[in-house]
mmCIF file of C-alpha atoms in Angstrom:
data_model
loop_
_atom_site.group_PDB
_atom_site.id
_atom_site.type_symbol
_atom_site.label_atom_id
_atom_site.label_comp_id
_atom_site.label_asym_id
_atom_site.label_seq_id
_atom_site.Cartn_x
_atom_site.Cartn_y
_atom_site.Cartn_z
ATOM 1 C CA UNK A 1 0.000 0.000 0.000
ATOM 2 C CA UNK A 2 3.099 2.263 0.828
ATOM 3 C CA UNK A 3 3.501 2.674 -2.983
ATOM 4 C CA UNK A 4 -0.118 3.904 -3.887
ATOM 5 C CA UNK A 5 0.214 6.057 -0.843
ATOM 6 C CA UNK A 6 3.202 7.698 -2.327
ATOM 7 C CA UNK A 7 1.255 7.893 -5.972
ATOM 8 C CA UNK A 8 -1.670 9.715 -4.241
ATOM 9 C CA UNK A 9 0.393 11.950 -2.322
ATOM 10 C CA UNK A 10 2.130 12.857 -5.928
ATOM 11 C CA UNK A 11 -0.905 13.623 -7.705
ATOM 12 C CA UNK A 12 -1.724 15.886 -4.662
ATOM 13 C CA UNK A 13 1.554 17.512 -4.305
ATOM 14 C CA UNK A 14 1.245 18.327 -8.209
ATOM 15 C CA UNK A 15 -2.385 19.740 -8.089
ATOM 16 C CA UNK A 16 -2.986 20.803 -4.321
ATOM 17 C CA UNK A 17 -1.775 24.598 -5.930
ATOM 18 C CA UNK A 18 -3.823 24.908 -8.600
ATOM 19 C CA UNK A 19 -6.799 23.671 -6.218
ATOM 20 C CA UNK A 20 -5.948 26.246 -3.671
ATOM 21 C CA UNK A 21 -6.126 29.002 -6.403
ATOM 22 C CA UNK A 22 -9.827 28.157 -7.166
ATOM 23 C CA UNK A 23 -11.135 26.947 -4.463
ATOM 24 C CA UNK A 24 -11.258 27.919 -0.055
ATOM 25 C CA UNK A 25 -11.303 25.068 1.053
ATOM 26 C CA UNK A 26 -9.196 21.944 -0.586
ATOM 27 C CA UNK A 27 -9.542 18.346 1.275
ATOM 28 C CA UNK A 28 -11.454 17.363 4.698
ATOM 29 C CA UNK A 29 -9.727 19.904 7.558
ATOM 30 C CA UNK A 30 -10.640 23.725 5.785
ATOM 31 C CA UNK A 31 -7.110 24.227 4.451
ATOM 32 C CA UNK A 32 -7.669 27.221 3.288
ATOM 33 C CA UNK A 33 -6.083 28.557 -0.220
ATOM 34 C CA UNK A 34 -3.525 30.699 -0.941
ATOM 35 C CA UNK A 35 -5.567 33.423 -2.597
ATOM 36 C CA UNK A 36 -8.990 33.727 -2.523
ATOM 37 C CA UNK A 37 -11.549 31.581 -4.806
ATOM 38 C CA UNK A 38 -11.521 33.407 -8.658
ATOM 39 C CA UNK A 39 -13.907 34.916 -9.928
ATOM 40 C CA UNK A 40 -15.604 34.589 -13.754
ATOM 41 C CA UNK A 41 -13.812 37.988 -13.863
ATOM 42 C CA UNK A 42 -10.966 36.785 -12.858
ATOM 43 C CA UNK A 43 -10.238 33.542 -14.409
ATOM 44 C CA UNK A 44 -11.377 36.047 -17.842
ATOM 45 C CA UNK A 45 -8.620 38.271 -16.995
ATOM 46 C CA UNK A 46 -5.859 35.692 -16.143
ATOM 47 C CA UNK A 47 -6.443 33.538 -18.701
ATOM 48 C CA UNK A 48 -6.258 29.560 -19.019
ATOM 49 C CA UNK A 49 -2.971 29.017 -21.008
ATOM 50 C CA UNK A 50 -1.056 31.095 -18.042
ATOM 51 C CA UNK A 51 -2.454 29.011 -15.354
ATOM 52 C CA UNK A 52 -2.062 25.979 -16.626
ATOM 53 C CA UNK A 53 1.625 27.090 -17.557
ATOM 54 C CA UNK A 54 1.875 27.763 -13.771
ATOM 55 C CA UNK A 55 0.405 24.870 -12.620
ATOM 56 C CA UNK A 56 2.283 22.616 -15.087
ATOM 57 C CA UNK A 57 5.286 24.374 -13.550
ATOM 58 C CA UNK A 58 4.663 23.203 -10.194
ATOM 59 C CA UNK A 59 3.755 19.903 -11.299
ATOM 60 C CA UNK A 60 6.934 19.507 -13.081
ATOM 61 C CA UNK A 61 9.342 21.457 -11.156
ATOM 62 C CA UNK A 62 9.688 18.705 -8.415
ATOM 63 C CA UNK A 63 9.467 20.578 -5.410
ATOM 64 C CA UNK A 64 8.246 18.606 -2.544
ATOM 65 C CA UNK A 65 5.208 20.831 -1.354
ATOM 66 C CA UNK A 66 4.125 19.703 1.773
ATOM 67 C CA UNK A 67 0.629 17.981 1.364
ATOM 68 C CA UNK A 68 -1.666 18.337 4.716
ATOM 69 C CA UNK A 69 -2.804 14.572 6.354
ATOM 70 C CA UNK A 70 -6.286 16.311 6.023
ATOM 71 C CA UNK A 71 -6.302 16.602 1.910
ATOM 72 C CA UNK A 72 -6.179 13.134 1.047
ATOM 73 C CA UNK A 73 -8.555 10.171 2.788
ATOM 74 C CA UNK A 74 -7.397 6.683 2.115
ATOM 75 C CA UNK A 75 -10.956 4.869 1.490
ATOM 76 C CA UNK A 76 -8.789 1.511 0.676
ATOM 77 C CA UNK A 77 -5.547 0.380 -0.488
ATOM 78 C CA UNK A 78 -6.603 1.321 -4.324
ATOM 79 C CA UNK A 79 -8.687 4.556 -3.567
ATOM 80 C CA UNK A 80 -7.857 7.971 -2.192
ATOM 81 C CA UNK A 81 -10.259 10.375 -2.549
ATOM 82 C CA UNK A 82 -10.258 14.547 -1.635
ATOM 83 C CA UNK A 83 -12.796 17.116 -1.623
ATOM 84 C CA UNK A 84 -12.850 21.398 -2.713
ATOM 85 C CA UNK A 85 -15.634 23.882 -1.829
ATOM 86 C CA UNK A 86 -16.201 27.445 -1.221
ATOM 87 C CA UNK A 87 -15.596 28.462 -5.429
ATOM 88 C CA UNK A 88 -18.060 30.652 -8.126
ATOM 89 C CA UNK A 89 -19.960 28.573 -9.392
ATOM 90 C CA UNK A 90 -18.875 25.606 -8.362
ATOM 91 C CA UNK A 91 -21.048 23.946 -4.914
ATOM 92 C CA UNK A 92 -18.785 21.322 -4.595
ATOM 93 C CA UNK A 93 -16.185 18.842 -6.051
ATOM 94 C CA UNK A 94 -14.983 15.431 -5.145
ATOM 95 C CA UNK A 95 -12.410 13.647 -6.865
ATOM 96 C CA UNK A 96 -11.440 9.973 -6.809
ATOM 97 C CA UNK A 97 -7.764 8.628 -7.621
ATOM 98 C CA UNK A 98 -8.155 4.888 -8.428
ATOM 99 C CA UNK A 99 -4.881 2.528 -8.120
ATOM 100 C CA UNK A 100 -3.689 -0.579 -9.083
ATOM 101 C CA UNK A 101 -3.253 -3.605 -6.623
ATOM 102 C CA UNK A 102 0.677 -3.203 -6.136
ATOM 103 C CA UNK A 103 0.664 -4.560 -2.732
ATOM 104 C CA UNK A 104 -1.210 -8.162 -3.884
ATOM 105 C CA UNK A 105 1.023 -8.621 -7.164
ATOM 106 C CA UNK A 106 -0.709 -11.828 -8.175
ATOM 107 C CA UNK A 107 -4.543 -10.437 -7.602
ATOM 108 C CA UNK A 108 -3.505 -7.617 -10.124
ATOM 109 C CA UNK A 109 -2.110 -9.898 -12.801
ATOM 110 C CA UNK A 110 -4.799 -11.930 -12.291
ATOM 111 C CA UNK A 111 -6.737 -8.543 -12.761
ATOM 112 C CA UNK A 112 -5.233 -8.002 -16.291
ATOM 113 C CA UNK A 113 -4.759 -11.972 -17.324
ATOM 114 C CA UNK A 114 -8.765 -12.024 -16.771
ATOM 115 C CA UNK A 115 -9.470 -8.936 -18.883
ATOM 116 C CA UNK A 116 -7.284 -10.631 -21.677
ATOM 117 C CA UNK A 117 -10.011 -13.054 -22.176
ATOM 118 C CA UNK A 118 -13.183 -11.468 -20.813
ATOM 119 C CA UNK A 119 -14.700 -8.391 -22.954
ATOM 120 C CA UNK A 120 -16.812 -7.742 -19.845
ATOM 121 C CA UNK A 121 -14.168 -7.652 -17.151
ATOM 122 C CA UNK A 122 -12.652 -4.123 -17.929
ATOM 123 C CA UNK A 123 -7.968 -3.482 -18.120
ATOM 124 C CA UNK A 124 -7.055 -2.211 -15.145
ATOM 125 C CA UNK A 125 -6.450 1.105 -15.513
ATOM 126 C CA UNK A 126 -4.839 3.762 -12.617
ATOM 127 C CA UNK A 127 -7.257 6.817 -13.174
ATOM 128 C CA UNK A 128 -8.488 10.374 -11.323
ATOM 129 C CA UNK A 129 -12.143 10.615 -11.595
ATOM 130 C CA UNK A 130 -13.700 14.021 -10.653
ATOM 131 C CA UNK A 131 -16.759 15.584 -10.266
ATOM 132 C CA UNK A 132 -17.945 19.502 -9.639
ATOM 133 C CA UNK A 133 -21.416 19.839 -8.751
ATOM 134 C CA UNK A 134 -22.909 22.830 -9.862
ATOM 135 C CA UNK A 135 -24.662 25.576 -7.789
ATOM 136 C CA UNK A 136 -27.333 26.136 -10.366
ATOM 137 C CA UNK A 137 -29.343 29.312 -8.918
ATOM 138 C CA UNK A 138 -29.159 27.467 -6.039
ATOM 139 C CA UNK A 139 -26.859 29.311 -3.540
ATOM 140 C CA UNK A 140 -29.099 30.538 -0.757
ATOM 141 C CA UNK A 141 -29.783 26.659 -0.162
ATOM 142 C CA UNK A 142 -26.906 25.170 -0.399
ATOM 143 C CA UNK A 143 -24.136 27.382 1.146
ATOM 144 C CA UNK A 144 -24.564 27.438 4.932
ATOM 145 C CA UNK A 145 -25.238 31.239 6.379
ATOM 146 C CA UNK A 146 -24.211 31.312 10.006
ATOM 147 C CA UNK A 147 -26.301 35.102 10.064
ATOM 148 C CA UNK A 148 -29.251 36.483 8.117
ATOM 149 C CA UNK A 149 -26.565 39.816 7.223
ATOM 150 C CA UNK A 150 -24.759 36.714 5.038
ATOM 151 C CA UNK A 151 -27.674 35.017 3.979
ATOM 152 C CA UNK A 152 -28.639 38.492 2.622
ATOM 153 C CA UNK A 153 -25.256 38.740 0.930
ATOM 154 C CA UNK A 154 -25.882 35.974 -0.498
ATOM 155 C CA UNK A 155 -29.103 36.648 -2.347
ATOM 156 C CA UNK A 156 -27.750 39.994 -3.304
ATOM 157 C CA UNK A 157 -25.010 38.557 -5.620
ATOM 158 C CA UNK A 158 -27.228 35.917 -6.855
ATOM 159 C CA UNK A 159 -29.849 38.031 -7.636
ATOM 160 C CA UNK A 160 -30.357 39.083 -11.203
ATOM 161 C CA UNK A 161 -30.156 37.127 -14.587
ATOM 162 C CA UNK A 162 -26.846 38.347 -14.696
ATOM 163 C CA UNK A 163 -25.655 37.030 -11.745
ATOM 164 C CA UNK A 164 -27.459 33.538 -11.644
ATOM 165 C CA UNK A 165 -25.813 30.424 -11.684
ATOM 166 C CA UNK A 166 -28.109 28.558 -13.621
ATOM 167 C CA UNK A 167 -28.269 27.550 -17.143
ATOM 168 C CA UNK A 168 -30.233 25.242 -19.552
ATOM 169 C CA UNK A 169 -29.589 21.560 -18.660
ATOM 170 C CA UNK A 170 -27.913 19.420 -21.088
ATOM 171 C CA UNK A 171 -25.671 16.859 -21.811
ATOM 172 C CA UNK A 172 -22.242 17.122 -23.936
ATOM 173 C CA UNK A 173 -19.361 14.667 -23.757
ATOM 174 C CA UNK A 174 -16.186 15.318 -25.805
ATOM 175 C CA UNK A 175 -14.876 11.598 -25.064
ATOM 176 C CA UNK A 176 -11.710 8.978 -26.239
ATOM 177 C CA UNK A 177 -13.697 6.826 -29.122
ATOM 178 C CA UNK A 178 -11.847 3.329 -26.170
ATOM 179 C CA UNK A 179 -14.071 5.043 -23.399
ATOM 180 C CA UNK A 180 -17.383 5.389 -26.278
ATOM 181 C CA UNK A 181 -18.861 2.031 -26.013
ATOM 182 C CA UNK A 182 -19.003 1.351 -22.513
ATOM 183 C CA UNK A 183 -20.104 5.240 -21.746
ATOM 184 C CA UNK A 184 -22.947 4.489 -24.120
ATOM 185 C CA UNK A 185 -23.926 1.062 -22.391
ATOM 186 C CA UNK A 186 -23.469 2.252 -18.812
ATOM 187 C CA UNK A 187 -24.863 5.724 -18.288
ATOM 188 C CA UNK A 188 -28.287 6.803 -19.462
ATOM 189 C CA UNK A 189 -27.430 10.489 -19.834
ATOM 190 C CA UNK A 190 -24.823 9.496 -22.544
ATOM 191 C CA UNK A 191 -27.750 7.656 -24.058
ATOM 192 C CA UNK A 192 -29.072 10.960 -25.126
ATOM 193 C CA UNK A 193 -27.003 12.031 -27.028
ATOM 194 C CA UNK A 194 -25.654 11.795 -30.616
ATOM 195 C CA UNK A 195 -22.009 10.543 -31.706
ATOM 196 C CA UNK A 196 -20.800 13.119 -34.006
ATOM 197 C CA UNK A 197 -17.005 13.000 -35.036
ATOM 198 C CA UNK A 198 -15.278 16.298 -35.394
ATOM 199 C CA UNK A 199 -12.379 17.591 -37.440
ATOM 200 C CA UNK A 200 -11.196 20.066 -34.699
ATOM 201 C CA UNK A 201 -10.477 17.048 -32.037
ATOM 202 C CA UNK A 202 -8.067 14.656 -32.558
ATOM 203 C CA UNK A 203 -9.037 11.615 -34.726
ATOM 204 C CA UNK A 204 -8.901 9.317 -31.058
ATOM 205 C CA UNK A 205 -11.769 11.706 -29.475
ATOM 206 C CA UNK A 206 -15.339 12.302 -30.508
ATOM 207 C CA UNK A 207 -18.247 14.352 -29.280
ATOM 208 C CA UNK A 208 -21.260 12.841 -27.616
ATOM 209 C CA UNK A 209 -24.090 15.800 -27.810
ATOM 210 C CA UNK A 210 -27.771 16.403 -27.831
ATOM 211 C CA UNK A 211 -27.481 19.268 -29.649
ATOM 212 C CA UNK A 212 -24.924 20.685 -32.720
ATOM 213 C CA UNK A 213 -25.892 24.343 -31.125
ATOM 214 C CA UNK A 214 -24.724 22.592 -27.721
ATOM 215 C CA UNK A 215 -21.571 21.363 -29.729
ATOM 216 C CA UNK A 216 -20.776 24.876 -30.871
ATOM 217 C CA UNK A 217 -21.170 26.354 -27.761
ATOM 218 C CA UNK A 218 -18.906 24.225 -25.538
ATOM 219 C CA UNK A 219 -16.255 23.035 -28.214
ATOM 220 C CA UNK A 220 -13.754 26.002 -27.466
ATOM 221 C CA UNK A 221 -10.392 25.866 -28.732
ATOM 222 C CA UNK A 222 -9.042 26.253 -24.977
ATOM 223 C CA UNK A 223 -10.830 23.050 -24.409
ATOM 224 C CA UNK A 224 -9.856 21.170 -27.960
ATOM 225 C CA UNK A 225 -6.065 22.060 -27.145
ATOM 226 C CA UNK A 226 -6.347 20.422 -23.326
ATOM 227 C CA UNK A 227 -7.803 17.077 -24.726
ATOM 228 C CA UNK A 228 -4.397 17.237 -27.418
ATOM 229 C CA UNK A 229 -2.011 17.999 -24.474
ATOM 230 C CA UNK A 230 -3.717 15.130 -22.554
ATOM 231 C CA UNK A 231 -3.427 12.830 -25.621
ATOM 232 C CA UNK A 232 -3.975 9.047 -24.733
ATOM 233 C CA UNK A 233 -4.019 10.061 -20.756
ATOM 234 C CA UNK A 234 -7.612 11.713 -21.277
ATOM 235 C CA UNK A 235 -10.743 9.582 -20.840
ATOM 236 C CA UNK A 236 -13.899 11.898 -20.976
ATOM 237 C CA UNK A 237 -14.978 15.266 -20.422
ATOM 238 C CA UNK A 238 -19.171 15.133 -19.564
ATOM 239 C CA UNK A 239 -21.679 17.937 -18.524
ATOM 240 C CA UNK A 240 -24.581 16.621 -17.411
ATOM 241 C CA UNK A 241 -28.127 17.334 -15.946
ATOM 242 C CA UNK A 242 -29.091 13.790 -16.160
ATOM 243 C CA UNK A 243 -28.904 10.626 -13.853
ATOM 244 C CA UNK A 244 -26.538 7.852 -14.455
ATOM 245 C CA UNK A 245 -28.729 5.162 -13.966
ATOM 246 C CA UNK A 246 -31.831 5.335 -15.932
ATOM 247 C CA UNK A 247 -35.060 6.685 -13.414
ATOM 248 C CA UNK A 248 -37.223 4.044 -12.188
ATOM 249 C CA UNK A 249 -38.844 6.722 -9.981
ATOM 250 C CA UNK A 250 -40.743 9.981 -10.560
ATOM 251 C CA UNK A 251 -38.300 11.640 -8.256
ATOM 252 C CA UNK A 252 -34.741 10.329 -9.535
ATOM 253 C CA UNK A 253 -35.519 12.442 -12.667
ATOM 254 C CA UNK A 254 -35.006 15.423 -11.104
ATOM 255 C CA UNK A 255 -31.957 17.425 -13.037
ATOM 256 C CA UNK A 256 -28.606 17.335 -10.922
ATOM 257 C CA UNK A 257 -26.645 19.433 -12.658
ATOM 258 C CA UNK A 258 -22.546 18.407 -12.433
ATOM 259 C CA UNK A 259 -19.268 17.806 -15.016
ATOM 260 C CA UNK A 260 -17.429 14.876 -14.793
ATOM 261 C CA UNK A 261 -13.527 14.494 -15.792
ATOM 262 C CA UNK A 262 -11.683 11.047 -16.400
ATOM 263 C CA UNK A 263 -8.146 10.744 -16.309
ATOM 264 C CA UNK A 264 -5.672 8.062 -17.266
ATOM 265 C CA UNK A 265 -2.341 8.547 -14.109
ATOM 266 C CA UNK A 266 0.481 9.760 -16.476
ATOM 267 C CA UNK A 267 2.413 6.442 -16.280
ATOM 268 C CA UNK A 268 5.704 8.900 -16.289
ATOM 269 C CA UNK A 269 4.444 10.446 -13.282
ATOM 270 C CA UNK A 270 4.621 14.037 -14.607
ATOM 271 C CA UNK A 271 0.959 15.745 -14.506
ATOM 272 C CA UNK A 272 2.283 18.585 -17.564
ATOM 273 C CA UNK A 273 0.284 17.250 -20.056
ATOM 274 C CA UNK A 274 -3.209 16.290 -18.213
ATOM 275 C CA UNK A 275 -2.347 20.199 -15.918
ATOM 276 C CA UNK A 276 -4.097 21.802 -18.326
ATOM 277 C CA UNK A 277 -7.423 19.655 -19.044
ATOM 278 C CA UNK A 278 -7.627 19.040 -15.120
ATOM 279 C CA UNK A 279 -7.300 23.390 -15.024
ATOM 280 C CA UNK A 280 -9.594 23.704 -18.181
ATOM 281 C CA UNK A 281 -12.241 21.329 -15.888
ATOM 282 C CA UNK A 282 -11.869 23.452 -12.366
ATOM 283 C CA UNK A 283 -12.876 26.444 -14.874
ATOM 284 C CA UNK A 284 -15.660 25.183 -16.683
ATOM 285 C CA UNK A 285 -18.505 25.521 -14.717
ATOM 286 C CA UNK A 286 -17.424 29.624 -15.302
ATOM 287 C CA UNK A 287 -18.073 29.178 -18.986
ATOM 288 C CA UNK A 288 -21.129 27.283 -18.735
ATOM 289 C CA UNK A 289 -23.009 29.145 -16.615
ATOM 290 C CA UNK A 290 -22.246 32.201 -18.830
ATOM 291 C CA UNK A 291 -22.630 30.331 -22.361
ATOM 292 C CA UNK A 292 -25.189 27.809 -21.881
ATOM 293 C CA UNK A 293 -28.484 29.310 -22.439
ATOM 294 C CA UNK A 294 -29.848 28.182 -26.078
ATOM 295 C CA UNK A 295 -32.005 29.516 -28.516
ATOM 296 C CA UNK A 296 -35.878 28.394 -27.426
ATOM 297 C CA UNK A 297 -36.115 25.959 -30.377
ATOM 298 C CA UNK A 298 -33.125 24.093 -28.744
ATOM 299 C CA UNK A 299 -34.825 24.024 -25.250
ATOM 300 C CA UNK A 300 -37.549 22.852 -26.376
ATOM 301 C CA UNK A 301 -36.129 20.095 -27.559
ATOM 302 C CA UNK A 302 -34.184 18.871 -24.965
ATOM 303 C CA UNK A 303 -36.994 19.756 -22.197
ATOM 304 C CA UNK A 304 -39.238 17.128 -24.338
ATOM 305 C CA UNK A 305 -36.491 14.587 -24.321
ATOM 306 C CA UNK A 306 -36.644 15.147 -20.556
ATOM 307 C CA UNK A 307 -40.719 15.161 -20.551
ATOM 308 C CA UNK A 308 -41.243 12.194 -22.293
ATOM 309 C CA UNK A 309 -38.984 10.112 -19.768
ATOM 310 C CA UNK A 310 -41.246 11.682 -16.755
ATOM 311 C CA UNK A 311 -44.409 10.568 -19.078
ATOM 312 C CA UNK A 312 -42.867 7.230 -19.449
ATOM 313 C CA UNK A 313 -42.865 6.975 -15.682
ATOM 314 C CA UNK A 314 -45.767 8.570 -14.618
ATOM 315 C CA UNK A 315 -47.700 5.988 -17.085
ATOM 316 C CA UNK A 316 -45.459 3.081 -15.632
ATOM 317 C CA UNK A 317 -46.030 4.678 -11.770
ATOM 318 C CA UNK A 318 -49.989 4.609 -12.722
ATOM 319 C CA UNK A 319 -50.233 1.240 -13.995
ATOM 320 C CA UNK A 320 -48.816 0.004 -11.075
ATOM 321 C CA UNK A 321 -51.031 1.456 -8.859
ATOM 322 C CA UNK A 322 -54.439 0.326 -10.707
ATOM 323 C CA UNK A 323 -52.404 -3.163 -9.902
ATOM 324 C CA UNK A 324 -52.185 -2.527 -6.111
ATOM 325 C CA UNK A 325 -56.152 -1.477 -6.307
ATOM 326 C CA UNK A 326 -56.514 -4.427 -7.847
ATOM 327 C CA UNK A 327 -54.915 -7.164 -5.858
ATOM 328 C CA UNK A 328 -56.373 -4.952 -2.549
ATOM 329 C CA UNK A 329 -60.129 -5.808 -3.850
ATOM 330 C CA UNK A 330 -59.531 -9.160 -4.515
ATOM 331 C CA UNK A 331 -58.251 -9.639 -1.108
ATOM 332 C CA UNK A 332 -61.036 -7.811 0.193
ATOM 333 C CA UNK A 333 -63.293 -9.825 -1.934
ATOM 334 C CA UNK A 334 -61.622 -13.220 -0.524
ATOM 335 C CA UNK A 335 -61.780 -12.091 3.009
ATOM 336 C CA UNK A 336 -65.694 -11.481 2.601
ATOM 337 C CA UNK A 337 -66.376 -14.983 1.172
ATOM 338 C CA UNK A 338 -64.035 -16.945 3.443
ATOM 339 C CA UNK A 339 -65.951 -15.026 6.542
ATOM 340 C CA UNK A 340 -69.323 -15.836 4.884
ATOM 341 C CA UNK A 341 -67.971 -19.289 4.776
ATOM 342 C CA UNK A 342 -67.239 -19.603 8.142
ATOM 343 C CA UNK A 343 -70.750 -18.826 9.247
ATOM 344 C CA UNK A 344 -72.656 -21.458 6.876
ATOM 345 C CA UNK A 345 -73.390 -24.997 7.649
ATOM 346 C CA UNK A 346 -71.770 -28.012 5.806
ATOM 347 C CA UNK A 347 -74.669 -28.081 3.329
ATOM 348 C CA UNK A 348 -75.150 -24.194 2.932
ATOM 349 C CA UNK A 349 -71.364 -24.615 2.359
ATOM 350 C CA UNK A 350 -72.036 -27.079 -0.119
ATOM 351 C CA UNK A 351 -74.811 -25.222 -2.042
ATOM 352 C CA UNK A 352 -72.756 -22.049 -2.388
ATOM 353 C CA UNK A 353 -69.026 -23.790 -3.618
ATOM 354 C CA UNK A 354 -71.826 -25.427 -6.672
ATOM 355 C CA UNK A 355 -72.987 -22.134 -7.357
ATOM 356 C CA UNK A 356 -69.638 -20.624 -7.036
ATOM 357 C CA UNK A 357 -68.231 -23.326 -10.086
ATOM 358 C CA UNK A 358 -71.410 -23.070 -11.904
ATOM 359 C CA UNK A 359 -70.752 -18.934 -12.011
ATOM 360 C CA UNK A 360 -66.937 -19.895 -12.768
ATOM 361 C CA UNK A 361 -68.047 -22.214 -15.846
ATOM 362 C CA UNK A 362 -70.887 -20.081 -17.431
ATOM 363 C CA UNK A 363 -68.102 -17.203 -16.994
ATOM 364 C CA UNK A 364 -65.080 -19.647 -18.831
ATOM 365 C CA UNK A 365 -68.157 -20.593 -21.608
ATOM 366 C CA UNK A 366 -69.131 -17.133 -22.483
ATOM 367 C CA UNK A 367 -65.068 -16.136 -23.042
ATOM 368 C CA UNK A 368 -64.457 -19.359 -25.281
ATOM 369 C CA UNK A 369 -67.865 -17.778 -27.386
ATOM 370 C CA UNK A 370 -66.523 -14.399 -27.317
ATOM 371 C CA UNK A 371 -62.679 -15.513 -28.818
ATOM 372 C CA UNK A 372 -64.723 -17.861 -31.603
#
């Protein structure tokens, strides 16, 4: 385990900086960052090509920056995960780093000797998963206010269109054609969309979108040049309003609003090339929230994709329940002849179990009649 440990505590050392930039608070004890959470204003005026060329500095420079115990939780010997609030934007984001077996040597080859012959059993793969839940207008309920002066604060810059944190929900993957497939077959917002190959990306990536306005929007060349830079290291890049798992329920359709980044772990252990992709992500709740509101003809669209699912359900969620009605009257209907049963004699009993098969025949006759 010592040498996952040490991988974790790598990945940390190389991003903890870039964390601290964007976000107050970076892992589980409120380490605080060095400067205060940016702004859209801000990350506008910076830029991301110098960020990520200071970032990628101090992920390549290999200074040993002291990583607090409190960043990094060990969930198990393959899984280290951290956590950043307290951003624009941004309510929340949790990120997974996902390690190979190292300390069991023959459980990990078995691990790859398996996938050699099994389609279904995935290659092990050492990966960063992360996910930033967006605020979405919702501020006021989300972000504790110790006082009702901050509370106030807080609905004063979030109130306005021009201030709001919400946008038009949709989903938009640019994705590594490897990761397509199994995206496809195991997350039902990816089932939305369209596969549309484009010229801009590299001929190993795609787009996955429900919408070529939605394409146009959030294909920037910032982002096009982070999935080149990342090259075979990148996975996915996916914003999303829509479950993973397809809703059963009336409530699980409910839009959760969030981006998700996948990561390959540079096997040279240098984070340059996936800096800026991983920067790119911190940043692109920023642009969505100030580029993601489509023409009505596009809205309308997607809100009926959305609709029909909830009609699909509601339908389902109705038919069940004229089943439970159902099955409660014939119980009721059982319990009323078993109790009139009780309180006959053996011949009343008799008389009424003849009438009860002569109802059940006449009733069998007059459906064999009606399918002639």
């Amino acid at each position: 385990m010592g040498k996952n440990r040490r991988r974790a505590k790598k990945w940390a050392q190389a991003h903890l900086p870039i964390l601290q930039s964007e976000f107050a608070v970076v892992g589980y004890g409120g380490v605080g960052g060095a400067r205060r959470a940016l702004s859209v204003d801000n990350v506008q005026a910076e830029g991301l090509a110098k960020a990520s060329a200071t970032a990628s500095a101090s992920a390549s420079s290999g200074d040993e920056l002291e990583v607090p115990a409190s960043m990094l939780k060990e969930m198990s010997g393959t899984e280290f995960v951290t956590y950043a609030t307290g951003r624009q934007n941004v309510a929340f984001m949790d990120v997974s780093i996902k390690l190979f077996r190292w300390y069991n040597p023959l459980y990990m080859l078995g691990d790859f000797a398996v996938s050699m012959f099994f389609d279904s059993w995935p290659v092990p793969v050492e990966r960063v998963e992360c996910t930033a839940y967006s605020f979405d207008g919702k501020e006021k309920d989300l972000v504790p206010a110790p006082s009702a002066v901050e509370k106030e604060l807080i609905e004063q810059r979030t109130k306005g269109a021009a201030n709001s944190s919400s946008y038009d929900g949709f989903v938009f993957a640019v994705v590594h054609k490897n990761c397509m497939r199994k995206l496809r077959e195991d997350r039902y917002d990816i089932s939305l969309t369209f596969t549309r190959d484009n010229p801009k990306l590299p001929q190993w990536a795609t787009v996955m979108s429900e919408s070529a306005e939605i394409t146009d929007t959030m294909l920037t060349a910032d982002l096009i040049k982070a999935v080149e830079d990342a090259g075979e290291d990148f996975e996915y890049l996916i914003i999303t309003d829509q479950p993973l798992d397809k809703p059963t329920k009336l409530d699980e359709t409910t839009p959760g609003k969030r981006i998700n980044l996948s990561l390959r772990l540079p096997k040279s252990g240098s984070y340059t090339t996936t800096m800026p992709i991983f920067t790119y992500f911190l940043r692109l709740t920023d642009r969505v929230v100030s580029a993601a509101h489509f023409r009505a003809e596009v809205v309308r669209k997607l809100r009926n994709t959305r609709d029909e699912e909830t009609r699909k359900l509601r339908r389902a969620h109705e038919v069940e329940k004229s089943e439970e009605r159902k099955l409660q009257a014939e119980k009721v209907k059982k319990e009323e002849r078993d109790r009139l049963l009780r309180g006959m004699s053996a011949e009343e009993q008799r008389k009424f179990l003849e009438k009860e098969r002569e109802r059940e025949t006449k009733r069998g006759m007059k459906k064999a009649t009606r399918k002639g």
